Amino acid sequence: LILSALYVSCIANLPENNNWFEQSLEKIKTAPYNHGSFSMLQNLRGLTTSESCPEIFDRSDWFLISEAYLANPKFRKHAEDFIRLERARAFLDNEQADLAIAELEAAYKINPSIELSQKIATLMITLKRLDEAKHWLQSGLNLPQPWLKQAMSSQREQSHALLKAVNDYQSAHPTQN
């Protein structure tokens, strides 16, 4: 609820109230798990990305809140992977690719998925780290998948196509590997 007050004060351009931020940090550390908190975490990240109200809440404040969630064992148990994905997005917003990769890798360790391995690989490709991209694509392809998910998803085909594209590029440009 306090994060909501922080959000409303920001979008309504209300006078600064640092007490809401401080109260948020304290309450998050001991709060029971609540899935609704994550939509507010996303909304607040959006405000910091657009720099809507830096006098009330900025990127460093958002990272402090995300760290408070990670410090809370109840949130860490149920949603650490989600928090880490949001942190990766925030690092990418700040053009800090290596920190984003570290968060994505941490999320993958918690909840490995072909979708996440593709995100990591795509980021590696944009950074021209092709061997690492291939590693992540192969890691995702090596994961077991329930038959229904495999039947309903095109992720495996997309990973195979991306892996083929990287291999083709490396074959055509051997000196750039």
mmCIF file of C-alpha atoms in Angstrom:
data_model
loop_
_atom_site.group_PDB
_atom_site.id
_atom_site.type_symbol
_atom_site.label_atom_id
_atom_site.label_comp_id
_atom_site.label_asym_id
_atom_site.label_seq_id
_atom_site.Cartn_x
_atom_site.Cartn_y
_atom_site.Cartn_z
ATOM 1 C CA LEU A 1 0.000 0.000 0.000
ATOM 2 C CA ILE A 2 2.841 2.380 0.768
ATOM 3 C CA LEU A 3 4.384 1.734 -2.649
ATOM 4 C CA SER A 4 1.024 2.705 -4.107
ATOM 5 C CA ALA A 5 1.164 5.990 -2.181
ATOM 6 C CA LEU A 6 4.647 6.568 -3.548
ATOM 7 C CA TYR A 7 3.412 5.822 -7.073
ATOM 8 C CA VAL A 8 0.380 8.125 -6.768
ATOM 9 C CA SER A 9 2.455 10.961 -5.318
ATOM 10 C CA CYS A 10 4.756 10.629 -8.285
ATOM 11 C CA ILE A 11 2.156 10.548 -11.074
ATOM 12 C CA ALA A 12 -0.008 13.204 -9.391
ATOM 13 C CA ASN A 13 3.062 15.389 -8.901
ATOM 14 C CA LEU A 14 2.343 15.798 -5.183
ATOM 15 C CA PRO A 15 4.919 17.397 -2.927
ATOM 16 C CA GLU A 16 7.846 15.189 -2.006
ATOM 17 C CA ASN A 17 7.258 12.857 0.913
ATOM 18 C CA ASN A 18 10.420 10.863 1.652
ATOM 19 C CA ASN A 19 8.641 9.237 4.546
ATOM 20 C CA TRP A 20 6.670 7.003 2.124
ATOM 21 C CA PHE A 21 9.871 5.775 0.577
ATOM 22 C CA GLU A 22 11.506 5.069 3.947
ATOM 23 C CA GLN A 23 8.346 3.367 5.205
ATOM 24 C CA SER A 24 8.247 1.239 2.055
ATOM 25 C CA LEU A 25 11.783 0.005 2.582
ATOM 26 C CA GLU A 26 11.062 -0.927 6.186
ATOM 27 C CA LYS A 27 7.756 -2.681 5.492
ATOM 28 C CA ILE A 28 9.063 -4.663 2.516
ATOM 29 C CA LYS A 29 11.741 -6.307 4.650
ATOM 30 C CA THR A 30 9.141 -8.127 6.775
ATOM 31 C CA ALA A 31 6.019 -8.088 4.605
ATOM 32 C CA PRO A 32 4.186 -11.307 3.756
ATOM 33 C CA TYR A 33 4.398 -12.375 0.133
ATOM 34 C CA ASN A 34 1.922 -10.541 -2.088
ATOM 35 C CA HIS A 35 1.905 -10.992 -5.850
ATOM 36 C CA GLY A 36 0.339 -7.546 -6.361
ATOM 37 C CA SER A 37 3.542 -5.931 -5.156
ATOM 38 C CA PHE A 38 5.220 -6.861 -8.417
ATOM 39 C CA SER A 39 2.904 -4.907 -10.643
ATOM 40 C CA MET A 40 3.725 -1.883 -8.482
ATOM 41 C CA LEU A 41 7.439 -2.703 -8.777
ATOM 42 C CA GLN A 42 7.015 -2.719 -12.571
ATOM 43 C CA ASN A 43 5.031 0.525 -12.517
ATOM 44 C CA LEU A 44 7.649 2.258 -10.404
ATOM 45 C CA ARG A 45 10.419 1.039 -12.720
ATOM 46 C CA GLY A 46 8.495 2.587 -15.595
ATOM 47 C CA LEU A 47 8.382 5.912 -13.781
ATOM 48 C CA THR A 48 12.112 5.854 -13.155
ATOM 49 C CA THR A 49 12.807 4.944 -16.785
ATOM 50 C CA SER A 50 10.794 7.908 -18.001
ATOM 51 C CA GLU A 51 12.279 10.063 -15.236
ATOM 52 C CA SER A 52 8.761 11.224 -14.391
ATOM 53 C CA CYS A 53 9.459 12.389 -10.872
ATOM 54 C CA PRO A 54 13.142 12.236 -9.931
ATOM 55 C CA GLU A 55 12.584 14.626 -7.035
ATOM 56 C CA ILE A 56 10.344 11.999 -5.384
ATOM 57 C CA PHE A 57 11.658 8.670 -6.641
ATOM 58 C CA ASP A 58 14.610 7.828 -8.889
ATOM 59 C CA ARG A 59 16.425 4.775 -10.248
ATOM 60 C CA SER A 60 18.641 4.318 -7.221
ATOM 61 C CA ASP A 61 15.516 4.350 -5.026
ATOM 62 C CA TRP A 62 13.948 1.675 -7.245
ATOM 63 C CA PHE A 63 17.029 -0.525 -6.883
ATOM 64 C CA LEU A 64 16.871 -0.110 -3.085
ATOM 65 C CA ILE A 65 13.268 -1.315 -3.146
ATOM 66 C CA SER A 66 14.127 -4.302 -5.349
ATOM 67 C CA GLU A 67 17.004 -5.166 -2.974
ATOM 68 C CA ALA A 68 14.592 -4.970 -0.027
ATOM 69 C CA TYR A 69 12.327 -7.487 -1.791
ATOM 70 C CA LEU A 70 15.301 -9.794 -2.366
ATOM 71 C CA ALA A 71 16.242 -9.460 1.313
ATOM 72 C CA ASN A 72 12.778 -10.629 2.372
ATOM 73 C CA PRO A 73 12.842 -14.462 2.514
ATOM 74 C CA LYS A 74 9.103 -14.689 1.744
ATOM 75 C CA PHE A 75 9.431 -12.733 -1.491
ATOM 76 C CA ARG A 76 12.718 -14.368 -2.410
ATOM 77 C CA LYS A 77 11.162 -17.825 -2.017
ATOM 78 C CA HIS A 78 8.165 -17.113 -4.247
ATOM 79 C CA ALA A 79 9.403 -14.552 -6.741
ATOM 80 C CA GLU A 80 13.164 -14.094 -6.813
ATOM 81 C CA ASP A 81 13.267 -14.934 -10.517
ATOM 82 C CA PHE A 82 10.660 -12.263 -11.293
ATOM 83 C CA ILE A 83 12.484 -9.639 -9.194
ATOM 84 C CA ARG A 84 15.732 -10.467 -10.964
ATOM 85 C CA LEU A 85 14.052 -10.135 -14.379
ATOM 86 C CA GLU A 86 12.803 -6.681 -13.408
ATOM 87 C CA ARG A 87 16.263 -5.741 -12.167
ATOM 88 C CA ALA A 88 17.723 -6.933 -15.494
ATOM 89 C CA ARG A 89 15.252 -4.712 -17.355
ATOM 90 C CA ALA A 90 16.212 -1.775 -15.144
ATOM 91 C CA PHE A 91 19.910 -2.371 -15.792
ATOM 92 C CA LEU A 92 19.207 -2.497 -19.527
ATOM 93 C CA ASP A 93 17.282 0.784 -19.212
ATOM 94 C CA ASN A 94 20.506 2.187 -17.703
ATOM 95 C CA GLU A 95 22.596 0.609 -20.495
ATOM 96 C CA GLN A 96 24.375 -1.650 -18.003
ATOM 97 C CA ALA A 97 24.359 -4.872 -20.007
ATOM 98 C CA ASP A 98 26.806 -6.828 -17.841
ATOM 99 C CA LEU A 99 24.737 -6.216 -14.711
ATOM 100 C CA ALA A 100 21.597 -7.178 -16.635
ATOM 101 C CA ILE A 101 23.248 -10.417 -17.736
ATOM 102 C CA ALA A 102 24.203 -11.223 -14.138
ATOM 103 C CA GLU A 103 20.567 -10.790 -13.064
ATOM 104 C CA LEU A 104 19.302 -12.921 -15.965
ATOM 105 C CA GLU A 105 21.812 -15.649 -15.142
ATOM 106 C CA ALA A 106 20.698 -15.587 -11.493
ATOM 107 C CA ALA A 107 17.058 -15.864 -12.596
ATOM 108 C CA TYR A 108 17.962 -18.789 -14.868
ATOM 109 C CA LYS A 109 19.632 -20.638 -11.975
ATOM 110 C CA ILE A 110 16.409 -20.318 -9.992
ATOM 111 C CA ASN A 111 13.988 -21.170 -12.771
ATOM 112 C CA PRO A 112 15.695 -22.431 -15.940
ATOM 113 C CA SER A 113 13.590 -22.078 -19.067
ATOM 114 C CA ILE A 114 14.095 -21.990 -22.794
ATOM 115 C CA GLU A 115 12.441 -18.563 -22.879
ATOM 116 C CA LEU A 116 14.973 -17.138 -20.438
ATOM 117 C CA SER A 117 17.909 -18.764 -22.215
ATOM 118 C CA GLN A 118 16.717 -17.047 -25.418
ATOM 119 C CA LYS A 119 16.587 -13.663 -23.680
ATOM 120 C CA ILE A 120 20.121 -14.111 -22.417
ATOM 121 C CA ALA A 121 21.317 -15.326 -25.830
ATOM 122 C CA THR A 122 19.659 -12.414 -27.613
ATOM 123 C CA LEU A 123 21.388 -9.968 -25.285
ATOM 124 C CA MET A 124 24.700 -11.755 -25.877
ATOM 125 C CA ILE A 125 24.184 -11.482 -29.631
ATOM 126 C CA THR A 126 23.583 -7.730 -29.411
ATOM 127 C CA LEU A 127 26.855 -7.492 -27.454
ATOM 128 C CA LYS A 128 28.579 -9.580 -30.163
ATOM 129 C CA ARG A 129 29.375 -12.312 -27.640
ATOM 130 C CA LEU A 130 28.407 -15.073 -30.026
ATOM 131 C CA ASP A 131 30.033 -18.055 -28.315
ATOM 132 C CA GLU A 132 28.233 -17.167 -25.098
ATOM 133 C CA ALA A 133 24.988 -16.762 -27.036
ATOM 134 C CA LYS A 134 25.409 -20.244 -28.483
ATOM 135 C CA HIS A 135 26.047 -21.633 -25.009
ATOM 136 C CA TRP A 136 22.807 -20.114 -23.692
ATOM 137 C CA LEU A 137 20.760 -21.279 -26.669
ATOM 138 C CA GLN A 138 22.108 -24.811 -26.270
ATOM 139 C CA SER A 139 21.431 -24.714 -22.519
ATOM 140 C CA GLY A 140 17.793 -23.902 -23.187
ATOM 141 C CA LEU A 141 17.499 -26.572 -25.843
ATOM 142 C CA ASN A 142 18.942 -29.155 -23.437
ATOM 143 C CA LEU A 143 16.253 -28.515 -20.836
ATOM 144 C CA PRO A 144 13.556 -31.174 -20.543
ATOM 145 C CA GLN A 145 10.132 -29.907 -21.529
ATOM 146 C CA PRO A 146 6.762 -31.409 -20.692
ATOM 147 C CA TRP A 147 5.205 -32.782 -23.861
ATOM 148 C CA LEU A 148 2.240 -30.382 -23.778
ATOM 149 C CA LYS A 149 4.422 -27.304 -23.423
ATOM 150 C CA GLN A 150 6.665 -28.603 -26.186
ATOM 151 C CA ALA A 151 3.656 -29.202 -28.429
ATOM 152 C CA MET A 152 2.203 -25.746 -27.751
ATOM 153 C CA SER A 153 5.398 -23.701 -27.919
ATOM 154 C CA SER A 154 7.534 -22.518 -30.798
ATOM 155 C CA GLN A 155 10.434 -21.646 -28.478
ATOM 156 C CA ARG A 156 12.516 -24.689 -29.450
ATOM 157 C CA GLU A 157 12.201 -23.892 -33.149
ATOM 158 C CA GLN A 158 13.106 -20.263 -32.480
ATOM 159 C CA SER A 159 16.178 -21.298 -30.484
ATOM 160 C CA HIS A 160 17.259 -23.709 -33.220
ATOM 161 C CA ALA A 161 16.823 -20.963 -35.846
ATOM 162 C CA LEU A 162 18.774 -18.463 -33.756
ATOM 163 C CA LEU A 163 21.536 -20.985 -33.108
ATOM 164 C CA LYS A 164 21.739 -21.732 -36.836
ATOM 165 C CA ALA A 165 21.932 -18.007 -37.629
ATOM 166 C CA VAL A 166 24.788 -17.512 -35.154
ATOM 167 C CA ASN A 167 26.648 -20.543 -36.535
ATOM 168 C CA ASP A 168 26.120 -19.340 -40.117
ATOM 169 C CA TYR A 169 27.391 -15.872 -39.218
ATOM 170 C CA GLN A 170 30.455 -17.292 -37.492
ATOM 171 C CA SER A 171 31.162 -19.525 -40.497
ATOM 172 C CA ALA A 172 30.906 -16.574 -42.871
ATOM 173 C CA HIS A 173 33.019 -14.302 -40.614
ATOM 174 C CA PRO A 174 35.642 -16.565 -38.985
ATOM 175 C CA THR A 175 37.950 -13.701 -37.997
ATOM 176 C CA GLN A 176 35.214 -11.956 -35.988
ATOM 177 C CA ASN A 177 34.679 -14.860 -33.549
#
